[in-house]
Structures are given as C-alpha cells and as structure tokens.
GROMACS .gro file of N, CA and C in nm:
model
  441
    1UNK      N    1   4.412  -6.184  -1.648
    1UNK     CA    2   4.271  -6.170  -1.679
    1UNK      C    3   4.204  -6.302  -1.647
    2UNK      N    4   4.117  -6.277  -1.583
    2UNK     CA    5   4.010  -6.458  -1.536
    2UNK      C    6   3.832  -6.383  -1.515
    3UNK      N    7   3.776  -6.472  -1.557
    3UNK     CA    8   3.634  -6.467  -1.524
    3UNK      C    9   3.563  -6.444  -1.682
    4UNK      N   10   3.486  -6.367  -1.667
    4UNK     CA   11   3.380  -6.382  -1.799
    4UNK      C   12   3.389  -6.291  -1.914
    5UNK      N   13   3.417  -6.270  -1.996
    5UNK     CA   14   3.484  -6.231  -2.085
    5UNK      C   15   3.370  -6.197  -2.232
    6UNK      N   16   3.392  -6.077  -2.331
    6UNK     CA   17   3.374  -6.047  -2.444
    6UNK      C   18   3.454  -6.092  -2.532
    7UNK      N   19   3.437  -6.152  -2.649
    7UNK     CA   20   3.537  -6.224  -2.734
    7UNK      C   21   3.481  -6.186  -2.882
    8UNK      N   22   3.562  -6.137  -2.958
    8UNK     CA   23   3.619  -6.126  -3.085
    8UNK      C   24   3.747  -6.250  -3.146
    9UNK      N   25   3.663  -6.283  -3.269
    9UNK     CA   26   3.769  -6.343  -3.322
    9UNK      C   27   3.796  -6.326  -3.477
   10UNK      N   28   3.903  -6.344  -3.568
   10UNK     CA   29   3.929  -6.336  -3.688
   10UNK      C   30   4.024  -6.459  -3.713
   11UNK      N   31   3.947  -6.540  -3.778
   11UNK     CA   32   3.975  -6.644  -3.888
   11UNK      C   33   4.032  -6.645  -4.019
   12UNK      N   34   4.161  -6.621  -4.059
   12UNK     CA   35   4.211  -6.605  -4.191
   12UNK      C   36   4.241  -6.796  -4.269
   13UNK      N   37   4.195  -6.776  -4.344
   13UNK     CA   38   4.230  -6.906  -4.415
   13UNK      C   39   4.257  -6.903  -4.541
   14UNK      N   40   4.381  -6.948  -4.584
   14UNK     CA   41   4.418  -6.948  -4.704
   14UNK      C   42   4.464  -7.076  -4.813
   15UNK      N   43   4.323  -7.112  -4.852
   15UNK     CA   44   4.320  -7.224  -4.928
   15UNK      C   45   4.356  -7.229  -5.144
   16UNK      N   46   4.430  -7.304  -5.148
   16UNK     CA   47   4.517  -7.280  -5.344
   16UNK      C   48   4.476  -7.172  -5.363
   17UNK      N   49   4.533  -7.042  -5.303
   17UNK     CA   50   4.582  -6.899  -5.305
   17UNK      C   51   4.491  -6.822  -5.265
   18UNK      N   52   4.379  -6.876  -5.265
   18UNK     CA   53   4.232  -6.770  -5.184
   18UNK      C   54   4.290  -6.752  -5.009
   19UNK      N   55   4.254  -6.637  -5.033
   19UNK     CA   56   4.211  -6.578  -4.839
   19UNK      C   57   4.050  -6.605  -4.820
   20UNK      N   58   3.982  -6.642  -4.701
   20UNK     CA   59   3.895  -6.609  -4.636
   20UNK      C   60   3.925  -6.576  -4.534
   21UNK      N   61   3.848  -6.465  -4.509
   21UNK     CA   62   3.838  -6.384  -4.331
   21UNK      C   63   3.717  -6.408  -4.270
   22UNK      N   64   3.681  -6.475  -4.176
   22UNK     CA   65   3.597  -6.501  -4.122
   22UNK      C   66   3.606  -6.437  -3.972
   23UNK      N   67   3.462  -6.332  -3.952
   23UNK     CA   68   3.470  -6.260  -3.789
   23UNK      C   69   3.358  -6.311  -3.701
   24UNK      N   70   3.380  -6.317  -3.616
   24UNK     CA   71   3.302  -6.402  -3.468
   24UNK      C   72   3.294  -6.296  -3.361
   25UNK      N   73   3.158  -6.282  -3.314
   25UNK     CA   74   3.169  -6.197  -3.184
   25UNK      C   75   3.076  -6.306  -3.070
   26UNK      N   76   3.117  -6.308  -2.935
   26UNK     CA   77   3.029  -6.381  -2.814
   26UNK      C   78   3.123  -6.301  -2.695
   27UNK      N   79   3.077  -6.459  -2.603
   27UNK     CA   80   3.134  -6.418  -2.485
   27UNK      C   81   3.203  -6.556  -2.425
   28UNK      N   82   3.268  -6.568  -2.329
   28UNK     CA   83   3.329  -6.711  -2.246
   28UNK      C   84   3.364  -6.641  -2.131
   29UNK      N   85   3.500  -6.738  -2.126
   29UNK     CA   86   3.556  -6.702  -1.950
   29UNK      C   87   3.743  -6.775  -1.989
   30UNK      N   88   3.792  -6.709  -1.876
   30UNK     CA   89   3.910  -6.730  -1.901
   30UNK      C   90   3.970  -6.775  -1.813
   31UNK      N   91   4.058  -6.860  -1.774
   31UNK     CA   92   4.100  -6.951  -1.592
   31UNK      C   93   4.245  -6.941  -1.649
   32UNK      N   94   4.265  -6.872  -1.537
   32UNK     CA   95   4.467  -6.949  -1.515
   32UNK      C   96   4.458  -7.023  -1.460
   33UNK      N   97   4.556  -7.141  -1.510
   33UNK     CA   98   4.532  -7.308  -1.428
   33UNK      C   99   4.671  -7.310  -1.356
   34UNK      N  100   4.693  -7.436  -1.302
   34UNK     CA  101   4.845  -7.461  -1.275
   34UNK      C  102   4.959  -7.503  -1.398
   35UNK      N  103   4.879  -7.585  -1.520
   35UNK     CA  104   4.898  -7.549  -1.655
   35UNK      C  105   4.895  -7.446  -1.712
   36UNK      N  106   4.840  -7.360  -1.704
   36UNK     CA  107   4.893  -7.209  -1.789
   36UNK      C  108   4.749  -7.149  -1.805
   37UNK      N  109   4.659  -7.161  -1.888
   37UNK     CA  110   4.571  -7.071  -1.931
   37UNK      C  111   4.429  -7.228  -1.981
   38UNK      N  112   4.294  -7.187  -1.924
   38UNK     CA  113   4.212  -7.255  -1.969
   38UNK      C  114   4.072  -7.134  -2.047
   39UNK      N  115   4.069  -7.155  -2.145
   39UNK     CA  116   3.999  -7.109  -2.230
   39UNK      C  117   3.823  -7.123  -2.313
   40UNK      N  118   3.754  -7.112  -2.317
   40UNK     CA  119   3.621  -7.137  -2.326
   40UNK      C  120   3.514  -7.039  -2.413
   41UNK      N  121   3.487  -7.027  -2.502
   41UNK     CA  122   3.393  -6.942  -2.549
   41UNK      C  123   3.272  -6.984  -2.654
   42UNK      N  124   3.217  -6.933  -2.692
   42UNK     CA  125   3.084  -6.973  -2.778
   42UNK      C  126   3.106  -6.815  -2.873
   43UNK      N  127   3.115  -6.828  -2.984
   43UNK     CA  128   3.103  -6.690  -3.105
   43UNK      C  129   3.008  -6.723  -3.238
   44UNK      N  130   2.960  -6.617  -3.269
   44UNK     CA  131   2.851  -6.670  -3.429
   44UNK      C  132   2.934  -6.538  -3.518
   45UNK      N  133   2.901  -6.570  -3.618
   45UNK     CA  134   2.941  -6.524  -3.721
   45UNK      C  135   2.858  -6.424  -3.715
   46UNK      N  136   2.968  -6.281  -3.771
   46UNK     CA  137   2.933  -6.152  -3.752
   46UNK      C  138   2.872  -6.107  -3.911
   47UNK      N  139   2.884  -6.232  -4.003
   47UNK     CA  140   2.857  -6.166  -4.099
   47UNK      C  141   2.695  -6.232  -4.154
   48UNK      N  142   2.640  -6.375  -4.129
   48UNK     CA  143   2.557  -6.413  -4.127
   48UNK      C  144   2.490  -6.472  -4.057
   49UNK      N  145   2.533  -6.415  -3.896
   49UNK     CA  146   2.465  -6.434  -3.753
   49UNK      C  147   2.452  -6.584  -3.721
   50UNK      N  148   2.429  -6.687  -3.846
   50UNK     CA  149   2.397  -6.792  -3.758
   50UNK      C  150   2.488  -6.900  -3.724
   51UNK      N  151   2.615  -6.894  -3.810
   51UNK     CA  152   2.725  -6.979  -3.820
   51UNK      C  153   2.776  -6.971  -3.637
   52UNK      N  154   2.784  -7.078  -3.538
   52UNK     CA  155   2.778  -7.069  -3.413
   52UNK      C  156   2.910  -7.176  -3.361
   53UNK      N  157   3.003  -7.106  -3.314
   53UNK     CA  158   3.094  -7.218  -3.309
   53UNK      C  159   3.121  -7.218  -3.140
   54UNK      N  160   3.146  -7.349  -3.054
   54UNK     CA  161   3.183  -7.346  -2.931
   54UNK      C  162   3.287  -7.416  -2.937
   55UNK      N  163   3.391  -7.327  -2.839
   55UNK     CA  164   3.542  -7.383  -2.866
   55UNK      C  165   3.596  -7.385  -2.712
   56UNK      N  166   3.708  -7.512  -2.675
   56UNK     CA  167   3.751  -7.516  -2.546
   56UNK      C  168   3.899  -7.573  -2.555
   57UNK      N  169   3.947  -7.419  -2.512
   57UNK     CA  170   4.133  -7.484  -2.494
   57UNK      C  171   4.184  -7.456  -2.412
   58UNK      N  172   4.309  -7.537  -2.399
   58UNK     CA  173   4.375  -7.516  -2.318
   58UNK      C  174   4.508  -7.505  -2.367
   59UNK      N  175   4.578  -7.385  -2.308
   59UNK     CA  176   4.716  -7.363  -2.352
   59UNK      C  177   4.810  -7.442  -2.225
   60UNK      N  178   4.946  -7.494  -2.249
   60UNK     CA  179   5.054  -7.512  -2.184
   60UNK      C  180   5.136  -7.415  -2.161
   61UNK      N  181   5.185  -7.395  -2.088
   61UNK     CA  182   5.218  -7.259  -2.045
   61UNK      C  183   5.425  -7.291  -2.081
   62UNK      N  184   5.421  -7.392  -2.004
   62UNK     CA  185   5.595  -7.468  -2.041
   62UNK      C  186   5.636  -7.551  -2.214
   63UNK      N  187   5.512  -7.588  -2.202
   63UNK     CA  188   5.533  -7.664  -2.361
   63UNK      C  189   5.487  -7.586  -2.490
   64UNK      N  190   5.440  -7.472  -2.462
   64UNK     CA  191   5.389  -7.408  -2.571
   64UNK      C  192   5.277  -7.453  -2.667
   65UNK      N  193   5.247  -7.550  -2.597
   65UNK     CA  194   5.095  -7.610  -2.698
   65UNK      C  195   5.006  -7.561  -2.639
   66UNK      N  196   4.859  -7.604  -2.732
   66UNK     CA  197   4.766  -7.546  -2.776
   66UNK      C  198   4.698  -7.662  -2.746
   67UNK      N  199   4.557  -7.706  -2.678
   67UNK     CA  200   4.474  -7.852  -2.706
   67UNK      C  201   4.372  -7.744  -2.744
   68UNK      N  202   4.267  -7.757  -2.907
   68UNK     CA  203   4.142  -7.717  -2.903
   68UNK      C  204   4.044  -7.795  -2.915
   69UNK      N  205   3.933  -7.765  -2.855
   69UNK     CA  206   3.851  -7.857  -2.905
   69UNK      C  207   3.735  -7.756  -2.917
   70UNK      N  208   3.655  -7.807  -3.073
   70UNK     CA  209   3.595  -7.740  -3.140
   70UNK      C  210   3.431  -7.829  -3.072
   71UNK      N  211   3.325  -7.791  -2.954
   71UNK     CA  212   3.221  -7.866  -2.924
   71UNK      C  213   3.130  -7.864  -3.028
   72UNK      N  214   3.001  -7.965  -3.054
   72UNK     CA  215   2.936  -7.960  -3.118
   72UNK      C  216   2.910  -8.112  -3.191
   73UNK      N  217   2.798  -8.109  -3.294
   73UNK     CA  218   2.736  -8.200  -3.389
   73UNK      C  219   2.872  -8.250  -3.453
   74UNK      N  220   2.977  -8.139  -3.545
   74UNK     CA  221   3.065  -8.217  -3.610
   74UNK      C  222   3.202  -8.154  -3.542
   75UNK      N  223   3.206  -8.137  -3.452
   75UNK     CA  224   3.343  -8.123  -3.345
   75UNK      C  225   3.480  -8.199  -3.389
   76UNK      N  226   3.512  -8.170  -3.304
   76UNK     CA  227   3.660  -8.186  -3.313
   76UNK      C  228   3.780  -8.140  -3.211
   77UNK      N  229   3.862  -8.281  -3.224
   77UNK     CA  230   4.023  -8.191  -3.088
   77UNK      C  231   4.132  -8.165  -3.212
   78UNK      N  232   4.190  -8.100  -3.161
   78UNK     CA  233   4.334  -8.064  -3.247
   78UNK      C  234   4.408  -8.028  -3.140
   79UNK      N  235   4.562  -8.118  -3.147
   79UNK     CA  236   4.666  -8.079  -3.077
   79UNK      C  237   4.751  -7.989  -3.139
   80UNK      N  238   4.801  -7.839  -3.083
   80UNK     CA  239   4.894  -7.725  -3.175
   80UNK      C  240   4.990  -7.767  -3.135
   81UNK      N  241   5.081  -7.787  -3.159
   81UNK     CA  242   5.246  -7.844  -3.099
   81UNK      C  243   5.339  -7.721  -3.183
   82UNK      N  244   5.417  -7.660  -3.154
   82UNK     CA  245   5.480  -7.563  -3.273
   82UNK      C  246   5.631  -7.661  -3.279
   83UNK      N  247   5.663  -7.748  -3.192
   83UNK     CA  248   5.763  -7.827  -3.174
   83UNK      C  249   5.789  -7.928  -3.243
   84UNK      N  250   5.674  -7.990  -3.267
   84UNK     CA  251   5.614  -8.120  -3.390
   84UNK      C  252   5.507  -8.119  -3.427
   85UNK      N  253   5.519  -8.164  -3.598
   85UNK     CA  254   5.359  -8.265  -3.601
   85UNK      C  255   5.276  -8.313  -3.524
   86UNK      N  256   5.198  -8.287  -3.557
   86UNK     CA  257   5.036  -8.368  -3.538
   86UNK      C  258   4.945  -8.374  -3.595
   87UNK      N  259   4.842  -8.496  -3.582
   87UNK     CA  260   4.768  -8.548  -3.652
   87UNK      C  261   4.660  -8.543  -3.568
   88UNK      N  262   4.520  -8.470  -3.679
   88UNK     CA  263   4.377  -8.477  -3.623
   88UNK      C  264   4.306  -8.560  -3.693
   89UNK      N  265   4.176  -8.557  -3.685
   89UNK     CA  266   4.078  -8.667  -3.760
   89UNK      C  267   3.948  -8.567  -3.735
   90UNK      N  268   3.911  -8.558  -3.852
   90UNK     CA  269   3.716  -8.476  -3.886
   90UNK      C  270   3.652  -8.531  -3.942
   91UNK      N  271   3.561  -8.547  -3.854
   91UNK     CA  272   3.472  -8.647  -3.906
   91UNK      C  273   3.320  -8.566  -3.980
   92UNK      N  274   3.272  -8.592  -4.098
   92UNK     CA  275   3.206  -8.545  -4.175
   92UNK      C  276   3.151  -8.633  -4.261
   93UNK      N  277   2.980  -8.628  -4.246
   93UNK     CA  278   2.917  -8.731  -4.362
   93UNK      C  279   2.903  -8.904  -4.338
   94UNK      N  280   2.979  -8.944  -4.202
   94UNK     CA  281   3.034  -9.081  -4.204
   94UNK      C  282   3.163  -9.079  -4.238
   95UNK      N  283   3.233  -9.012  -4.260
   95UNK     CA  284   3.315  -9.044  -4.310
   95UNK      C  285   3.438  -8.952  -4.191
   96UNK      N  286   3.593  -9.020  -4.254
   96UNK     CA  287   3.679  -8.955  -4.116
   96UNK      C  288   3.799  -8.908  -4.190
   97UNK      N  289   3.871  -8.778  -4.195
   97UNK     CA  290   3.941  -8.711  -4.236
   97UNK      C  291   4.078  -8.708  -4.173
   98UNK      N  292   4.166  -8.740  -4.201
   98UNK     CA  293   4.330  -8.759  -4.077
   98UNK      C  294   4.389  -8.641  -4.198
   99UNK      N  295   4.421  -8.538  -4.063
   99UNK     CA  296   4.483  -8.387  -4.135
   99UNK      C  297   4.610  -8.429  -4.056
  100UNK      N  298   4.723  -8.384  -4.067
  100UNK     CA  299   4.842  -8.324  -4.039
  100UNK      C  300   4.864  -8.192  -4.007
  101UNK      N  301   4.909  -8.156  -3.877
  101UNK     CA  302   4.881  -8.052  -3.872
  101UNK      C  303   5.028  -7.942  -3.809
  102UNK      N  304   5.065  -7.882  -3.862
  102UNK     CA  305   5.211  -7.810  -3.905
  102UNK      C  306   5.148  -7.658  -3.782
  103UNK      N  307   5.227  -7.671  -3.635
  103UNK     CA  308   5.164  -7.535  -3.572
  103UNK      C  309   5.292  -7.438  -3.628
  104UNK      N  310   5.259  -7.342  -3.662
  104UNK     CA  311   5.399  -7.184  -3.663
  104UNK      C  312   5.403  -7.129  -3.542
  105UNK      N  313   5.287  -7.118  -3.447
  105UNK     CA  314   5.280  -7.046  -3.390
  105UNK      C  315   5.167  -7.089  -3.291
  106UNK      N  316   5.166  -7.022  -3.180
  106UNK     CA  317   5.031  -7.037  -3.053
  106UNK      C  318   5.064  -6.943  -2.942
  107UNK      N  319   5.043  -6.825  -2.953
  107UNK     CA  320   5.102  -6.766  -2.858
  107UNK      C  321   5.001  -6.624  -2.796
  108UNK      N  322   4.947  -6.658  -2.603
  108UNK     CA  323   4.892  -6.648  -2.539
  108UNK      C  324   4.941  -6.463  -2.444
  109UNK      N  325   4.805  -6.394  -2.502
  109UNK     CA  326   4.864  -6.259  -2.410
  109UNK      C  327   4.761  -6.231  -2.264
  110UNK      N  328   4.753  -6.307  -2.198
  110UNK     CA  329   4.610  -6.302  -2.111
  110UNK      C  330   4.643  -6.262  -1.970
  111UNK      N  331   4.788  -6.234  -1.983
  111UNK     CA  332   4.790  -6.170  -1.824
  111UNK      C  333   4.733  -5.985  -1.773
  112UNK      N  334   4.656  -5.911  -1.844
  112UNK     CA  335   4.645  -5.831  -1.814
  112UNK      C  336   4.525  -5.805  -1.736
  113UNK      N  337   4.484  -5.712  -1.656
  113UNK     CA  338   4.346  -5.716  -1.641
  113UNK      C  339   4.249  -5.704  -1.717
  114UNK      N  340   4.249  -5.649  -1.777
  114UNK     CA  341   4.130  -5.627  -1.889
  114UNK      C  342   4.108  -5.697  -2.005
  115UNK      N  343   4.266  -5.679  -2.086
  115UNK     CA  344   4.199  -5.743  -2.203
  115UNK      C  345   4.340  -5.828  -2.233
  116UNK      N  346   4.331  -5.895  -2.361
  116UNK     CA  347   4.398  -6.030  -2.373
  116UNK      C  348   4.370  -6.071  -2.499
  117UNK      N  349   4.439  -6.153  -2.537
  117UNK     CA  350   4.467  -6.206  -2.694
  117UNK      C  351   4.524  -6.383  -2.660
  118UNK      N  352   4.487  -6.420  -2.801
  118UNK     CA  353   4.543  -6.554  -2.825
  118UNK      C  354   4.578  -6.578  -2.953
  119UNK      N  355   4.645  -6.610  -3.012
  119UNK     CA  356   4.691  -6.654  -3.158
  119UNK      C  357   4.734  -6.785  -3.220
  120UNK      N  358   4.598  -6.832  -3.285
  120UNK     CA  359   4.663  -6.988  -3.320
  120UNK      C  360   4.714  -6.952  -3.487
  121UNK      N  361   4.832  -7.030  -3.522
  121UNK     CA  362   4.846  -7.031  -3.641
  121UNK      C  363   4.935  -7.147  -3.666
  122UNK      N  364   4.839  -7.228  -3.825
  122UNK     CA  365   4.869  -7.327  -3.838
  122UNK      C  366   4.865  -7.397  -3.953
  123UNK      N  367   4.858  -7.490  -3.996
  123UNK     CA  368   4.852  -7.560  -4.153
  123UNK      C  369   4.838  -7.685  -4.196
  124UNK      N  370   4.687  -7.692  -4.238
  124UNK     CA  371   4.639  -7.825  -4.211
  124UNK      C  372   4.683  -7.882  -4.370
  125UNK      N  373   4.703  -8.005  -4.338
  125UNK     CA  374   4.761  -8.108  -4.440
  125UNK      C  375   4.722  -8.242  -4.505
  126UNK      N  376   4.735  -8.270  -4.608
  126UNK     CA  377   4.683  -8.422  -4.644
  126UNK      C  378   4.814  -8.449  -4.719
  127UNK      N  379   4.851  -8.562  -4.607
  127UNK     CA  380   5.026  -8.636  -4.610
  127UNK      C  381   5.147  -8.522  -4.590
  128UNK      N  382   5.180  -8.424  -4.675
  128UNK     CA  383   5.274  -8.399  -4.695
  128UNK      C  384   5.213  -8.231  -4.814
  129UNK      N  385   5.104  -8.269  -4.819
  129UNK     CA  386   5.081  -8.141  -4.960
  129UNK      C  387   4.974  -8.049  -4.880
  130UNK      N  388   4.987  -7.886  -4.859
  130UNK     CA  389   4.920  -7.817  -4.780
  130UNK      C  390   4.762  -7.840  -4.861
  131UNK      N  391   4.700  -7.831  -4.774
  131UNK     CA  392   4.547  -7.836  -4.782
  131UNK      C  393   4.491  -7.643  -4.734
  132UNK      N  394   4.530  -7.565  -4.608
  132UNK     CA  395   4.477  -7.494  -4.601
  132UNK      C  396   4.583  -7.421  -4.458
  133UNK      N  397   4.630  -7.311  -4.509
  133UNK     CA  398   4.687  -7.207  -4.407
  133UNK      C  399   4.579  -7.091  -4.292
  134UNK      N  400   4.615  -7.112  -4.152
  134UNK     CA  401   4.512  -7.065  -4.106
  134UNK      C  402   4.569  -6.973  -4.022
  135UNK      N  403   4.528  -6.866  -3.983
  135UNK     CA  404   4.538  -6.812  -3.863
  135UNK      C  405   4.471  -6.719  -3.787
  136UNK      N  406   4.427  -6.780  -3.673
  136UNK     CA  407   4.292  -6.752  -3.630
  136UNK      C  408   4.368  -6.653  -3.484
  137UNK      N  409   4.303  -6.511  -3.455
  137UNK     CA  410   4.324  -6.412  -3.349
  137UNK      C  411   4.184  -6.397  -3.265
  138UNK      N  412   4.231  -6.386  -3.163
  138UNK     CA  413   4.067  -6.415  -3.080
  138UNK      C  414   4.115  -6.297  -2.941
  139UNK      N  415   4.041  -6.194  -2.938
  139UNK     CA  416   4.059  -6.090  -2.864
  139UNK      C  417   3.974  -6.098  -2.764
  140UNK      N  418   4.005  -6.066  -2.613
  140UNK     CA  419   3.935  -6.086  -2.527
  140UNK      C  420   3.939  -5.977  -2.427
  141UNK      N  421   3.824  -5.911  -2.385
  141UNK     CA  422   3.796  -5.778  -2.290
  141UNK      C  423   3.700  -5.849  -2.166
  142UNK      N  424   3.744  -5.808  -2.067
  142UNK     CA  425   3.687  -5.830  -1.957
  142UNK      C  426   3.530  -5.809  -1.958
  143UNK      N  427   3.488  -5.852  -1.933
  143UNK     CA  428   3.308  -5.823  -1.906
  143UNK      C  429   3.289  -5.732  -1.793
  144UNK      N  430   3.209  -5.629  -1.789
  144UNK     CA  431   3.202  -5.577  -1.653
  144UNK      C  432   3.078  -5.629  -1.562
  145UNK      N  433   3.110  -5.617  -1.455
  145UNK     CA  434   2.990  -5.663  -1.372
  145UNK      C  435   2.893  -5.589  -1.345
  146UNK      N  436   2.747  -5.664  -1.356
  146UNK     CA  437   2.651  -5.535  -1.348
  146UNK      C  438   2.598  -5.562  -1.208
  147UNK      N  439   2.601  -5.453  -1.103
  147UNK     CA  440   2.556  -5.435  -0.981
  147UNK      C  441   2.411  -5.380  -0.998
   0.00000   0.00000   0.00000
C-alpha cells in the first residue's frame, strides 16, 4: 500500500488501573522506503473534533523499531525499540519530562493494496515504576482517486 491514505486510529491507555480509549479519524500517505515503511498522518479526535494530532514515523523493517514523532506546539520523538529501552523527554510548561520507555510490541501490516494496519504498544515510565500502558492501532484504507 503507498500514496494517500484514510486513517483511523484507537488509543488505549491504561493509567493506576483506568483505561482510556481515545478514537482519531484523518488522512496521510504511506511510502515504502529502502528502510521499510515511512508513515505520515494528521487525525482529530472523533469524540470532541478538536483534539488534532500530526504524527511522522518511520518503521525499520530489519530492526523492528518504530521512530515517532508526534509534530506540533508540544511535540515530541520517541524511539520504539521492542529489543531495549529507551528514553524520551516531553517537554511541557518549561519544563522537561525523561520517560523510559518499555516497547512489547510495533508491528507493521502495510503490504496490501488497499488497506493496512500498524500497532504501537508500549509503556511509559518514571525510572523503573510504570507511569502509563499504551496501545495505540491505526488502520489505514487506500484513498480513491477522484477523476
């Protein structure tokens, strides 16, 4: 699957025993690279339209990682490694946040024509004590072209 794309996503987060589900609908585009898969979309929140997030990754196709980067005012990169640790930084208020970040999982279904999936799942940390379990599914259908 490559070119311009419909995107659905679902955000599960599970923070000292609460779930939130958070749903996203937009559009992006999707590139097979010589690295594996390059990724791109813009989604708002399906439940109070204005929450607007733009996100740009890139999967490794041999290493099984994940690079995201979340664009924007209070953005952010996060490296998914399911192999090792890693450490991000969010910055909020002035101030700068160093998470730890534990991947389970990152795993890319985008070879079809039409439609396609991605699955990050992961677990952000402060030192050693979970802060917040996530796992975010982001579904992707080809756009059709209008002649």
């Amino acid at each position: 699957m490559e070119g311009s794309v419909q995107v659905r996503m679902t955000s599960r987060s599970t923070f000292g025993g609460q779930e939130d589900v958070l749903r996203f609908t937009g559009h992006g585009t999707v590139e097979k690279t010589d690295y594996g898969w390059h990724v791109h979309y813009t989604v708002q929140n399906t439940e109070d339209g204005a929450s607007r997030m733009t996100s740009d990754v890139k999967l490794e196709r041999e290493s099984g990682r994940a690079v995201l980067v979340n664009e924007g005012e209070t953005g952010y990169g996060m490296l998914l490694d399911p192999a090792v640790p890693t450490v991000t930084e969010i910055r909020e208020g002035g101030k700068t946040l160093a998470l730890n970040v534990a991947t389970r999982q990152v795993a890319a279904d985008l070879g079809g024509a039409r439609e396609g999936s991605l699955t990050l799942d992961y677990m952000l940390m402060i030192g050693m004590q979970p802060l917040s379990a996530l796992r975010v599914t982001i579904q992707f259908k080809k756009e059709e072209s209008v002649k």
